[in-house]
Structure formats: C-alpha cells, structure tokens
Amino acid sequence: MADLQTDVRYIKGIGEARAKALSKLGIGTLQDLIGYFPRRYEDRTMTRAIRELELGETVCVRAMIANDPVASRISGGRTVVKARAVDDSGALDLTFFNQEYRKNSLHRGETYIFCGKVEGNLLARRMINPIVEQEGQQVLTGHIVPIYPLTAGVSQNLLYKAVGQGLTECRHLLADCLPDAVRQEHQLCHSGYAYENIHFPADAEALTLARRRMVFEELFILSCGLQMLRSRRTDVAGPACKAADMEEFYRALPFPLTKAQRRAITEAVTDMESGRPMNRLCQGDVGSGKTMVAAGCVWFAAQSGWQSALMAPTEILARQHYENLAPLFEKFGLRCALLTGSTKARERRDILENLTLGSIDLCIGTHALLTEDVSYARLGLVITDEQHRFGVNQRAALGQKAENPHMLVLSATPIPRTLALIIYGDLDVSVMNELPPGRQKVDTFAVGESYRQRVNQFIRKQVEAGHQVFIVCPLVGQEDHIPDERKAAAAYAKKLREEVFPDLRVCLLHGKMKAKEKEKVMEDFAAGNGDILVATTVVEVGVDVPNATCMVVENAERFGLSQLHQLRGRVGRGQAKSYCILLSEHPSEETKRRLKVMTKTNDGFEISREDLALRGPGDFFGQRQHGLPTLKIADLSCDMALLDEAQQAAKGWMAQDPGLEKPESGALRARIETLFAVKAEGLN
C-alpha cells in the first residue's frame, strides 16, 4: 500500500523513465507530486463563437470540421496537417505540426472542442497545435484547468494525469495537519478538499477556498517552525551580562541618538540581560544609524568583560567601521582591531594572539573572522553587518567561535516586519524608522536619454561647486553584444575622461578589482582626490563620502527599487543639498511607474512596500537566507494579509502547545520536521 513517501515510479502510469523526468522538477515522492502546485489556471468551462475571438487570447471553441484534413511534409522531415473548422459565426483554420495522426482522427462533419491561442488576423483566425477533444469526453477542456511549471520531458498532460493518479492513491492518507481549532477559527476547508481543488477545481469558488487553505497552511507551518527555532534559545544560557548605565555610553557620543536608536539599543540590552542568547535583527533605512546601535551593544557587553566581533561584507565597509568605532571606544579604554584578508602576516599574528589573551575588546573584519585560527578568550557578542550578504550558515560559523554568543544582525534593506520574520526566520526584529537630524532629503529625478547633455552639465555644475559625483553602471568591461559602452563602467570611465570631462578627475571602482585597489580608490575619493567616481554597485555597500552630492544611475531600469534606494543613500550625508538622477534609455510604462516611486519618496519602508507590490517578493527572496524553507504556493506580493493572519495563529497555537506535544499537534509536528529537514526536538 502506498504512503506519502512512496517513490513516484511506483505510481500507476509513471514508471522509471517518467519518474526520472519528474525528478528534474523536484518530484521524487507521492508527497512531492501532490505538493507540486499549478503556476496558474485557464478557465476552459465556456466555449466562444469564432466571430467573437480576440487575437492573442487562449480560448475554447465548439466547431465542426468542414473539410478532410490535408497532411504534407515540410523541411526537416516534419509533417503538417491542416484543416478548417466552422461554426454558425465563422471559420477557424487549424494547423498541427508533427501530429500526422490528426489526418485520420479528425472527421469531416463531426464537432469537436478546440482549445488554443488565437493567431492570424480578424479575417482569417487560426490556431496552431490546439488541444482537441470530443464533446462529452473532455479531460483538458470543460472546466478550470491547472497549468504547471514544466521541464524537458514533462508535459502538462503527463503532470495532469500523474497528479490525478497520485491523489487517487493517497486520498485516504491526507490527514489534516492543521489542528481543528485553528482550521475552524480561520474558516478553512479540510486538507483533502484543498488538495483536490487546488489541482482539479470544481469551480472558481472551490479554487479560492482551496488556495486560501493551502497558503494559510504553508505560512502557518513555516511560522510555527520558526517560532520553535526562536524558542530553543530559552533552553540555553547566553553570555551573562550585568546591568549597566547606558547613559554613560550616550554621554560620550559626539551627537545625540534618535529615539529609534535608543529603542533598538534598549531592546538588544534587554535581550542580553535576560540570561538567554540574543538573536536580533536591527533593520533600518540607509543612514538610520545602525552602527551606533551596534556600538552600544559592544559597550554593554564589554562592561561584563565580553569580547565582540563585527563582520562586514566588504573590506571597505570593515575599514570604515573600524575608523568610526576605534576612536569612540578609545575613550572608554576599549581596544579595537581590524582583521581582513589583506592584513599583513605579522599584524595578523599580533591580533590573533591578543584576541586569545582577551586584550582586544572588538575585532572588526570580513570573512577573515571565520577562519579556523581565529579564536577568542571571551567572545560574547557577534554582529554581522550583512545587508543580505550572509546567510544562516555563515552567521552560525562565526557564532561557533563561542558557546551561544549574543548575535545582532544589521540590515539596511527595510522590509515589512511580517516579511522580515520569514526572510530572517529565527531572529527577533528591531525596526529603526527614524533618521538622525541633519540627514538631507535627496531630490530624485527619473529621465530618459534625451536629457543626457543636461545631466552632464549638472554634473559639471556640482563639481565646480566643490562637490563630488557618483556614476553607477550595471556592468564591468566592454562586451561584444553590448553596443552602448555606458553600460560598462570601465569603458564609460574612459569615455568620460577623454571626451566628456577631460578637465575633471574621473576615478573607477568595480567589484573585480583587488581589495587593496578598491580600498585605495575609495580612500582617495573620500579624501577629495577625485571629482567623479564611476562604479558598479560596489558603492551600494556602506561607502561614506559626505562631500558627494550627486548620484547618477545609468540603466536604472536594471535595478530593483530597494537597490536604487541603497545607491541613493550614498549621497545626502553632508550638509549640502543632494540629488539622484535615474537614467534609462527606452523606459517602458512599467519602468516609468517603478522609477516614479523613487521620485516621490525617500522612505525606505515605503519603497520596499512598493517594490513588493510591483515586482513581488523575488528581490527579497533572491537574497533570502540559506537554510530556511522556500515557499511553494504563497505569493507574498498578494498574500501579506494571510501571512499576518497565519503568524498570529501560529503564535497563539505555540503559546498553548510550545513543544507540539498534544495529540492534535502530531501531524503539524511531523510536517515541521519534514519542512525543516530536522527532528522537531532539535528545534525546541
């Protein structure tokens, strides 16, 4: 007898060859098969008159074959069969490639259902390779039909039949993993009904009910699993931190902190005093002052004798952190060190020795902090300034340098809290929604190629006023198939130097340079030894040049809104008025709509909401942490309300049954174990 873990090759009608093809879609078991959801649906319940057909639409037509089909051979040995179908309103030409059997299966005078895309013109409509079914014997027409994502060797028909057979064999096995109380409270249909109607909807209402149930279930299970991940911290002791007067730290700062900064520090300090390991995400807009939140946590940990490690995604950013924090901590008698891939051998040995002796309080670095020979005397706090660039596993690797250290993650990509809980999973969230006083609003303009000369004049005007300019290009190095050299930073910098601004100092920065090279370019530019910096998105990551007042982004349509917002955040850091110019050559209506968002607001949270609505969650989930389950059916661009509902439901259920030990939680626990590929006892 089959169970949900039965290999698909043993399901009737599949076999070895089809199972191998299905494996390319990640389908290996019966559970995988019924959990492979349609990408979209086509409503084939109604037929249309031929005269009413619009070009480009996919429709069903009930029509009679008017002539004997004619078969012929064309180039490459292929066959083509042509026929004409008619109804009371008009005629439809039918063309079938490599379906020679149609010559004998379509009979003049008989009526069929044809389903396909309407092509040709309004005087001569046609369908190429339509689905053909006899009336009364319809399988792929006459109802709402699922359309699945495919791969080579797997057709819609194969999946349709395989899923149908799979459901037939496992219908009696579909135990409901949602506790009855949760299902009833949220008015959700039963699991069996949902699986049946997500694949083979009885009607539009049944599909709506089924999808709502499946989306809620997916988000509820994920939320419960993530809450179990978070709750495991209650079972282990974190580095003990005694109470300390944070006002002492605040008084030593050269500027007052915002309410948001103080709130984030208080939340983190409360975690660190709790006796359990902190595991917190501090997310805020560009320039919201997350570094000072990290500094407050480092100071607090040091009051109890704990060392801290701060890992940045690039050497430039690590050095910038070091230069900002070392003088601050020197006031408190705390010692900082910088450890990167380019640290000289002798200096590295000294740093490693002092870390082991405990005489370094804060070590700032890049991935170099993860190497085996780096060890600490009393590591109590790990900070990753990641901007999505480190995953769960890298954070864990740094965390393994000590036993259950406090962990703080800084992110400059502001996203809705509910989405942050999914992307960052096991982290508590602090939101910084306030900018320090003095931060300039950056005026933003989205313009086309016709503004090129005016943009160049504006750049020159900024430089003549004593300021500096960033120009960001999406590519590095000239490529044969890219005719416009502006798209390549290196070629564009050369053109600017030689043709456009021969009298100005044009510098170049891109990710393919060696670390020391990049560092030198940035140091020189920050010191004022350059007027224009042509760069790739390497400048997105935390580069601080207060004298830069203009950011020009070439081919802005190639960037997501959140990424454009990060780039814009490189200017407006000084006292002078700053500008961002988004250039796109042939902007589509969608591009214009997206870029208009940037011109309307400087609020990163608002921009992330718009990005989510316009592009879906792909931008965020493309950078999602490794080690967390992916979503199969939920679409967070339209399911955010359901995500919030599922998270609240999960919170309520986990409060009643934290270990999922009640009988009614058994199926839920099993699904969580499967989803997270780990035994649930390891989660709590």
XYZ file of C-alpha atoms in Angstrom:
684
model
C 0.000 0.000 0.000
C 1.284 3.476 -0.900
C 2.185 6.101 1.672
C 3.128 9.734 1.129
C 6.841 8.853 0.936
C 6.286 6.269 -1.829
C 8.630 6.776 -4.796
C 6.682 8.203 -7.758
C 7.964 5.491 -10.095
C 5.653 3.028 -8.299
C 2.571 5.139 -9.000
C 0.390 3.686 -11.741
C 1.199 5.140 -15.155
C 4.551 6.730 -14.228
C 7.380 4.174 -14.218
C 11.168 4.669 -14.342
C 11.519 6.987 -17.361
C 8.779 9.423 -16.340
C 9.970 9.368 -12.721
C 13.416 10.436 -13.926
C 11.885 13.351 -15.844
C 9.746 14.354 -12.846
C 12.832 14.361 -10.609
C 14.058 17.444 -12.527
C 11.080 19.270 -11.001
C 11.992 18.105 -7.508
C 9.267 15.454 -7.556
C 10.511 12.216 -6.019
C 7.716 11.049 -3.734
C 3.939 10.959 -3.699
C 4.038 13.883 -1.223
C 6.185 15.879 -3.672
C 3.773 15.102 -6.507
C 0.576 16.279 -4.829
C 2.518 19.234 -3.391
C 3.625 20.382 -6.857
C 1.112 23.176 -7.303
C -0.099 24.770 -10.549
C 1.506 28.062 -11.552
C -1.788 29.374 -12.939
C -5.164 28.221 -14.255
C -7.101 28.510 -17.508
C -10.870 28.717 -17.399
C -11.994 26.339 -20.138
C -15.551 25.993 -18.881
C -17.071 28.094 -21.663
C -16.817 27.931 -25.453
C -16.861 31.025 -27.659
C -18.193 31.755 -31.122
C -15.425 32.030 -33.721
C -16.505 35.536 -34.727
C -16.008 36.735 -31.103
C -12.413 35.501 -30.784
C -9.785 38.142 -29.994
C -6.243 37.709 -31.335
C -3.755 36.561 -28.695
C -6.257 35.086 -26.254
C -6.403 31.402 -25.317
C -9.972 30.138 -25.671
C -12.158 27.107 -26.297
C -14.265 26.820 -29.456
C -17.014 24.326 -30.315
C -16.795 23.836 -34.075
C -17.301 21.314 -36.883
C -14.587 20.063 -39.234
C -15.552 21.445 -42.663
C -13.123 19.528 -44.887
C -10.970 16.421 -44.944
C -7.689 17.244 -43.156
C -4.683 17.511 -45.509
C -1.227 16.232 -44.462
C 2.074 17.297 -46.042
C 5.785 17.219 -45.336
C 7.896 20.295 -44.752
C 11.601 20.967 -44.199
C 13.456 18.779 -41.733
C 11.187 15.817 -42.346
C 8.410 17.333 -40.249
C 4.732 16.846 -41.028
C 1.964 19.412 -41.022
C -1.763 18.680 -41.003
C -4.208 21.441 -41.946
C -7.975 21.562 -41.516
C -10.765 24.097 -41.247
C -13.388 24.220 -38.506
C -16.610 26.223 -38.695
C -19.498 27.271 -36.511
C -22.539 29.448 -37.204
C -20.433 32.617 -36.909
C -17.317 31.937 -38.963
C -14.318 29.762 -39.829
C -11.117 28.834 -37.962
C -8.006 27.418 -39.649
C -6.239 24.627 -37.733
C -2.555 23.716 -38.149
C -0.937 20.706 -36.449
C 2.840 20.216 -36.601
C 4.227 16.685 -36.161
C 0.769 15.289 -35.381
C 0.174 13.242 -38.525
C -2.456 11.143 -36.750
C -4.782 14.170 -36.860
C -5.387 13.417 -40.564
C -7.338 10.310 -39.571
C -8.653 11.338 -36.133
C -10.483 14.461 -37.308
C -13.557 13.637 -39.381
C -15.405 15.990 -41.699
C -18.861 16.826 -40.382
C -18.045 15.972 -36.755
C -17.992 18.552 -33.967
C -15.059 18.922 -31.532
C -13.847 21.225 -28.790
C -10.669 23.087 -29.824
C -8.617 24.971 -27.250
C -5.626 27.148 -28.097
C -4.203 30.590 -28.719
C -5.916 32.630 -31.440
C -3.474 33.817 -34.131
C -3.652 35.241 -37.666
C -5.940 38.231 -38.223
C -9.605 39.045 -37.727
C -10.404 37.977 -41.307
C -8.506 34.679 -41.049
C -8.221 33.403 -37.499
C -6.184 30.283 -36.810
C -4.928 28.021 -34.022
C -1.618 26.137 -34.083
C -1.462 22.768 -32.284
C -4.682 23.301 -30.311
C -5.964 20.773 -27.791
C -8.688 18.692 -29.440
C -11.363 16.778 -27.532
C -14.668 15.222 -28.456
C -17.724 16.684 -26.810
C -18.756 14.607 -23.810
C -15.271 13.058 -23.493
C -13.468 16.159 -22.241
C -10.453 15.903 -19.945
C -8.467 19.072 -20.683
C -11.468 21.272 -21.523
C -14.878 21.916 -19.989
C -13.548 23.011 -16.607
C -10.879 25.123 -14.892
C -7.562 23.546 -15.901
C -4.294 23.740 -13.922
C -1.147 24.918 -15.733
C 2.043 23.570 -14.118
C 5.662 24.746 -14.435
C 7.374 22.286 -16.808
C 10.798 20.962 -17.741
C 12.195 18.931 -20.652
C 10.416 15.593 -20.933
C 7.430 16.622 -18.804
C 4.220 17.816 -20.477
C 1.085 19.341 -18.974
C -0.771 16.174 -19.881
C 1.770 13.968 -18.051
C 1.587 16.075 -14.897
C -2.189 16.328 -15.089
C -2.584 12.552 -15.234
C 0.200 11.844 -12.703
C -1.240 14.222 -10.100
C -4.719 12.793 -10.669
C -3.436 9.248 -10.129
C -1.417 10.376 -7.116
C -4.479 11.894 -5.467
C -6.466 8.733 -6.167
C -3.815 6.636 -4.400
C -3.336 8.886 -1.374
C -6.763 10.410 -0.753
C -7.187 8.250 2.367
C -3.730 9.334 3.639
C -4.359 13.088 3.665
C -4.584 13.656 7.406
C -5.221 17.299 8.250
C -2.062 18.839 9.689
C -3.930 21.908 10.944
C -5.412 21.493 14.420
C -9.228 21.536 14.225
C -9.418 24.597 16.466
C -7.165 26.588 14.111
C -8.982 25.405 10.983
C -12.405 26.284 12.373
C -11.357 29.646 13.813
C -9.972 30.750 10.443
C -12.791 29.144 8.422
C -10.546 26.889 6.350
C -11.607 23.876 4.307
C -10.333 20.354 5.022
C -6.973 19.219 3.657
C -8.457 16.621 1.273
C -10.842 19.157 -0.261
C -7.978 21.643 -0.646
C -5.647 19.211 -2.440
C -8.445 18.053 -4.741
C -9.498 21.563 -5.723
C -6.058 23.153 -5.936
C -5.279 20.646 -8.705
C -8.753 19.990 -10.160
C -11.050 22.888 -9.199
C -14.753 22.117 -9.285
C -15.383 25.817 -9.908
C -13.864 29.239 -9.194
C -15.216 29.351 -5.626
C -13.750 25.925 -4.806
C -10.373 27.066 -6.159
C -10.472 30.210 -3.988
C -11.254 28.161 -0.861
C -8.557 25.592 -1.691
C -5.854 28.172 -2.371
C -6.644 30.132 0.795
C -6.368 26.926 2.813
C -3.076 25.848 1.185
C -1.450 29.289 1.525
C -2.522 29.581 5.160
C -1.267 26.055 5.886
C 2.135 26.734 4.324
C 2.613 30.011 6.197
C 1.243 28.594 9.466
C 3.607 25.596 9.389
C 6.553 27.831 8.497
C 5.678 30.302 11.261
C 5.345 27.519 13.849
C 8.713 26.078 12.822
C 10.400 29.473 13.031
C 8.871 30.100 16.449
C 10.287 26.760 17.590
C 13.685 27.861 16.272
C 13.420 31.066 18.262
C 12.191 29.300 21.396
C 15.218 26.984 21.531
C 17.150 29.966 22.874
C 15.187 29.684 26.103
C 16.832 26.332 26.814
C 20.430 27.540 26.675
C 22.294 30.138 28.670
C 23.742 33.147 26.898
C 26.762 35.186 27.981
C 25.780 36.709 31.318
C 25.616 40.494 31.167
C 25.131 42.597 34.260
C 23.090 45.790 34.243
C 24.995 48.897 33.177
C 24.067 52.552 32.884
C 23.719 53.177 29.131
C 23.635 56.926 29.827
C 27.396 56.713 30.384
C 27.739 55.499 26.796
C 25.286 58.076 25.432
C 27.082 60.975 27.159
C 30.374 60.050 25.484
C 28.911 60.295 21.977
C 29.601 63.451 19.953
C 25.922 63.634 18.918
C 22.540 62.688 20.427
C 20.950 59.401 19.360
C 17.448 59.275 17.890
C 14.553 57.727 19.794
C 14.653 54.810 17.331
C 18.356 54.193 18.041
C 17.790 54.275 21.802
C 14.788 51.960 21.479
C 16.797 49.442 19.428
C 19.665 49.530 21.957
C 17.203 49.037 24.835
C 15.635 46.025 23.078
C 19.071 44.499 22.470
C 20.327 45.198 26.005
C 17.153 43.648 27.452
C 17.895 40.503 25.414
C 21.492 40.430 26.641
C 20.429 40.825 30.280
C 17.850 38.031 30.011
C 20.327 35.195 30.503
C 19.445 33.801 27.051
C 21.411 34.396 23.831
C 20.211 37.423 21.890
C 19.327 36.693 18.268
C 18.122 40.015 16.883
C 17.793 41.771 13.534
C 18.171 45.536 13.585
C 16.774 46.819 10.311
C 16.606 50.431 9.330
C 16.788 52.773 6.413
C 20.001 53.993 4.831
C 21.649 56.358 7.308
C 19.367 55.496 10.235
C 22.372 54.922 12.495
C 22.546 51.143 12.901
C 26.303 51.318 13.544
C 25.686 53.257 16.756
C 23.205 50.589 17.879
C 25.941 48.007 17.344
C 28.396 50.221 19.243
C 26.006 50.448 22.195
C 25.770 46.653 22.323
C 29.580 46.294 22.137
C 29.992 48.767 25.012
C 27.345 46.967 27.075
C 28.976 43.544 26.502
C 32.389 44.967 27.431
C 31.047 46.133 30.810
C 30.699 42.442 31.689
C 34.097 41.533 30.240
C 32.872 40.076 26.941
C 34.633 40.496 23.595
C 32.715 41.363 20.421
C 33.205 40.538 16.729
C 31.744 42.631 13.896
C 31.720 41.065 10.423
C 31.145 43.295 7.374
C 30.524 42.112 3.780
C 33.407 44.075 2.235
C 36.849 45.231 3.276
C 35.940 48.853 2.518
C 32.999 48.718 4.910
C 35.005 46.865 7.578
C 37.684 49.566 7.470
C 35.036 52.284 7.619
C 33.532 50.689 10.751
C 36.988 50.470 12.294
C 37.808 54.110 11.579
C 34.485 55.238 13.069
C 34.434 52.991 16.142
C 38.077 52.726 17.248
C 38.344 56.405 18.354
C 34.976 56.164 20.134
C 35.924 53.083 22.154
C 39.347 54.500 22.914
C 37.524 56.996 25.177
C 36.323 54.043 27.259
C 39.694 52.306 27.306
C 38.401 49.610 24.943
C 40.713 48.284 22.214
C 39.638 47.605 18.608
C 41.378 45.614 15.873
C 40.817 45.275 12.118
C 41.248 41.806 10.598
C 40.734 41.329 6.851
C 42.154 39.256 4.027
C 44.774 41.910 3.324
C 46.029 42.216 6.923
C 49.813 41.642 6.864
C 51.080 38.386 8.383
C 52.893 39.928 11.346
C 49.989 42.217 12.243
C 47.617 39.274 11.885
C 49.693 37.175 14.326
C 49.611 40.003 16.866
C 45.836 40.374 16.533
C 45.227 36.627 16.892
C 47.436 36.492 19.978
C 45.700 39.460 21.609
C 42.265 38.032 20.814
C 43.256 34.801 22.554
C 44.613 36.753 25.533
C 41.429 38.820 25.726
C 43.174 42.177 25.343
C 41.136 43.105 22.231
C 37.553 44.077 23.052
C 36.193 44.429 19.499
C 37.510 42.734 16.362
C 36.132 44.140 13.115
C 36.646 42.233 9.875
C 35.350 40.415 6.833
C 35.081 36.670 6.140
C 38.613 36.520 7.574
C 36.949 36.353 11.004
C 35.611 32.902 10.067
C 38.991 31.203 9.543
C 39.880 28.374 11.905
C 42.886 30.041 13.515
C 40.800 32.944 14.862
C 39.868 32.273 18.491
C 38.727 34.464 21.353
C 39.215 34.471 25.102
C 35.616 35.500 25.896
C 33.551 36.116 22.768
C 30.118 37.232 23.929
C 28.664 39.253 21.035
C 28.674 38.581 17.285
C 27.475 41.348 14.935
C 27.024 40.855 11.196
C 26.526 43.940 9.051
C 25.132 41.891 6.273
C 22.675 43.678 4.005
C 21.516 40.176 2.987
C 25.037 39.032 2.133
C 25.481 36.463 4.879
C 23.175 33.508 5.344
C 22.222 31.471 8.377
C 25.223 29.205 7.894
C 27.829 31.997 7.854
C 26.313 33.628 10.909
C 26.377 30.237 12.600
C 30.048 29.748 11.647
C 31.003 32.980 13.399
C 28.714 32.068 16.285
C 30.616 28.809 16.761
C 33.664 30.799 17.859
C 31.961 30.849 21.265
C 29.266 28.966 23.143
C 25.858 30.514 22.385
C 27.016 34.135 21.974
C 24.631 37.047 21.626
C 24.000 37.741 17.921
C 22.976 41.017 16.273
C 22.305 41.335 12.535
C 22.259 44.770 10.891
C 20.349 45.236 7.640
C 19.876 48.405 5.599
C 17.088 46.927 3.477
C 13.916 47.971 5.282
C 11.119 45.478 4.708
C 7.732 44.897 6.363
C 8.068 43.205 9.764
C 5.951 40.192 8.745
C 8.184 39.609 5.721
C 11.328 40.100 7.806
C 10.159 37.298 10.100
C 10.012 34.965 7.094
C 13.261 36.089 5.451
C 15.265 36.202 8.671
C 13.352 33.378 10.311
C 14.861 32.827 13.710
C 15.568 36.474 14.568
C 13.648 38.939 16.711
C 13.218 42.239 14.885
C 14.045 45.819 15.866
C 12.829 48.454 13.413
C 14.564 51.822 13.078
C 12.142 54.137 11.317
C 13.744 57.487 12.135
C 16.721 59.288 10.602
C 19.232 61.277 12.665
C 18.743 65.066 12.500
C 20.641 66.740 9.683
C 20.202 63.924 7.152
C 19.359 65.580 3.842
C 16.353 64.634 1.711
C 17.765 63.631 -1.680
C 15.855 65.092 -4.650
C 15.388 62.340 -7.235
C 14.700 62.632 -10.971
C 13.938 59.856 -13.478
C 14.880 60.938 -17.003
C 15.437 59.485 -20.459
C 18.389 59.558 -22.843
C 17.274 62.904 -24.278
C 18.401 64.519 -21.010
C 21.997 63.269 -21.383
C 23.534 66.668 -22.156
C 21.659 68.381 -19.329
C 22.763 65.654 -16.897
C 26.402 66.164 -17.923
C 26.028 69.920 -17.420
C 24.544 69.319 -13.967
C 27.447 67.009 -13.038
C 29.925 69.715 -14.047
C 27.996 72.301 -12.019
C 28.196 70.101 -8.891
C 31.947 69.614 -9.307
C 32.516 73.335 -9.905
C 30.683 73.976 -6.612
C 33.337 71.861 -4.890
C 31.318 68.646 -4.611
C 31.801 65.092 -5.886
C 29.645 62.811 -8.028
C 28.973 59.055 -8.196
C 28.029 57.467 -11.530
C 26.854 53.860 -11.239
C 26.912 51.447 -14.195
C 25.401 47.956 -14.071
C 28.240 46.133 -15.892
C 32.046 45.904 -15.856
C 34.160 45.582 -19.013
C 33.117 46.041 -22.619
C 31.233 43.059 -24.070
C 30.745 42.384 -27.763
C 26.971 42.093 -27.566
C 26.561 45.331 -25.598
C 26.676 48.226 -28.081
C 26.381 51.054 -25.543
C 29.653 51.466 -23.679
C 27.967 53.449 -20.905
C 26.726 50.093 -19.622
C 30.292 49.054 -18.918
C 31.908 51.012 -16.090
C 35.485 50.697 -17.331
C 34.681 51.803 -20.875
C 32.407 54.569 -19.668
C 35.061 55.958 -17.307
C 37.491 56.061 -20.240
C 34.944 57.890 -22.401
C 34.247 60.438 -19.657
C 37.967 61.094 -19.134
C 38.732 61.514 -22.818
C 35.574 63.033 -24.325
C 33.091 64.438 -21.799
C 35.072 65.690 -18.787
C 38.730 65.785 -19.917
C 39.446 68.539 -17.387
C 37.937 66.667 -14.393
C 39.372 63.839 -12.301
C 37.419 60.667 -13.160
C 38.067 57.579 -10.996
C 36.918 53.969 -11.433
C 35.747 51.405 -8.862
C 34.367 47.937 -9.547
C 33.972 44.618 -7.771
C 36.602 42.831 -9.868
C 39.413 44.979 -8.505
C 41.623 43.544 -5.781
C 40.698 44.565 -2.241
C 43.701 46.871 -1.830
C 42.975 48.539 -5.166
C 39.349 49.208 -4.194
C 40.430 50.489 -0.813
C 42.921 52.904 -2.361
C 40.347 54.248 -4.845
C 37.762 54.792 -2.093
C 40.250 56.356 0.315
C 41.460 58.741 -2.383
C 37.923 59.676 -3.426
C 36.753 60.177 0.183
C 39.820 62.384 0.732
C 38.733 64.579 -2.182
C 41.258 63.270 -4.719
C 38.685 62.808 -7.461
C 35.664 64.614 -8.877
C 33.657 61.755 -10.387
C 33.661 58.104 -9.322
C 32.384 55.695 -11.963
C 31.438 52.494 -10.166
C 29.435 49.303 -10.192
C 27.064 48.578 -7.315
C 30.043 48.032 -5.015
C 29.288 51.581 -3.799
C 25.940 50.310 -2.549
C 27.628 48.786 0.462
C 28.183 51.409 3.107
C 30.646 53.761 1.398
C 30.710 57.115 3.210
C 31.696 60.251 1.239
C 29.970 63.274 2.855
C 31.151 65.615 0.066
C 29.325 63.589 -2.628
C 26.115 65.395 -3.594
C 25.026 63.696 -6.806
C 24.311 60.050 -7.668
C 23.720 59.235 -11.340
C 22.469 55.700 -12.070
C 22.830 54.518 -15.669
C 20.289 51.983 -16.982
C 18.232 52.430 -13.828
C 15.627 50.002 -15.171
C 18.070 47.161 -14.449
C 17.926 47.716 -10.689
C 15.246 46.893 -8.142
C 13.772 49.808 -6.204
C 15.365 48.701 -2.951
C 18.776 48.562 -4.639
C 18.270 52.014 -6.156
C 17.373 53.286 -2.693
C 20.611 51.826 -1.316
C 22.582 53.581 -4.062
C 20.793 56.860 -3.415
C 21.809 56.549 0.229
C 25.452 57.154 -0.738
C 24.677 60.869 -1.140
C 22.988 63.303 1.218
C 25.451 62.516 4.011
C 26.883 66.012 4.299
C 25.385 69.468 4.756
C 24.931 70.316 1.056
C 21.767 69.660 -0.966
C 21.993 66.304 -2.777
C 20.482 64.785 -5.906
C 19.886 61.388 -7.514
C 19.382 61.082 -11.283
C 17.968 57.817 -12.663
C 18.737 57.430 -16.370
C 17.011 54.880 -18.596
C 17.258 54.711 -22.383
C 13.907 53.358 -23.544
C 11.752 53.229 -20.423
C 8.653 51.052 -20.677
C 5.450 52.082 -18.913
C 6.311 49.651 -16.110
C 9.804 51.169 -15.752
C 8.323 54.673 -15.613
C 5.862 53.524 -12.957
C 8.606 51.937 -10.850
C 11.032 54.841 -11.101
C 8.267 57.310 -10.254
C 8.142 55.681 -6.804
C 11.761 56.754 -6.275
C 10.971 60.352 -7.202
C 8.036 60.520 -4.779
C 9.598 59.277 -1.535
C 12.859 58.858 0.381
C 11.257 56.430 2.854
C 12.892 53.015 2.501
C 9.972 51.195 4.142
C 7.526 52.777 1.693
C 9.824 51.887 -1.217
C 10.103 48.272 -0.077
C 6.298 48.026 0.074
C 6.052 49.387 -3.476
C 8.827 47.050 -4.651
C 6.938 44.129 -3.165
C 3.703 45.178 -4.868
C 5.307 45.902 -8.258
C 7.832 43.086 -8.540
C 6.706 40.534 -5.984
C 8.986 39.225 -3.235
C 11.628 37.906 -5.630
C 14.071 40.725 -4.854
C 13.950 39.821 -1.199
C 13.733 36.060 -1.595
C 16.506 36.016 -4.160
C 18.726 37.172 -1.324
C 16.937 35.082 1.287
C 18.972 33.367 3.944
C 20.257 29.925 3.122
C 18.944 27.246 5.437
C 15.288 28.300 5.542
C 12.466 26.523 3.676
C 11.180 28.030 0.426
C 7.548 28.842 -0.319
C 5.660 26.636 -2.782
C 2.290 28.336 -3.108
C 2.198 31.539 -1.065
C 2.829 34.718 -3.053
C 3.782 37.439 -0.619
C 3.052 40.190 -3.117
C -0.649 39.401 -2.635
C -0.767 37.169 0.465
C 0.647 39.555 3.080
C -2.687 39.764 4.944
C -2.849 35.971 5.094
C 0.782 35.860 6.269
C -0.099 38.150 9.169
C -3.144 36.004 9.993
C -1.080 32.792 9.868
C 1.677 34.271 12.039
C -0.833 35.351 14.682
C -2.480 31.921 14.578
C 0.914 30.216 14.948
C 1.790 32.459 17.872
C -1.489 31.563 19.581
C -1.146 27.816 18.991
C 2.501 27.698 20.082
C 1.540 29.516 23.294
C -0.915 26.679 24.021
C 1.415 23.867 22.962
C 5.058 25.106 22.832
C 6.558 21.681 22.184
C 3.742 20.489 19.887
C 3.249 17.520 22.179
C -0.567 17.410 22.248
C -2.173 14.673 20.105
C -3.829 17.295 17.862
C -0.362 18.726 17.090
C 1.114 15.415 15.917
C 0.570 15.903 12.174
C 1.736 19.524 12.426
C 4.926 18.470 14.200
C 5.638 15.852 11.527
C 5.231 18.428 8.748
C 7.588 20.832 10.523
C 10.203 18.078 10.874
C 9.934 17.364 7.141
C 9.943 21.039 6.155
C 12.998 21.960 8.191
C 14.684 18.590 7.498
C 15.400 18.201 11.182
C 13.761 16.447 14.106
C 11.456 18.799 15.948
C 13.161 18.088 19.260
C 16.182 19.832 17.719
C 14.016 22.870 17.168
C 12.957 23.414 20.743
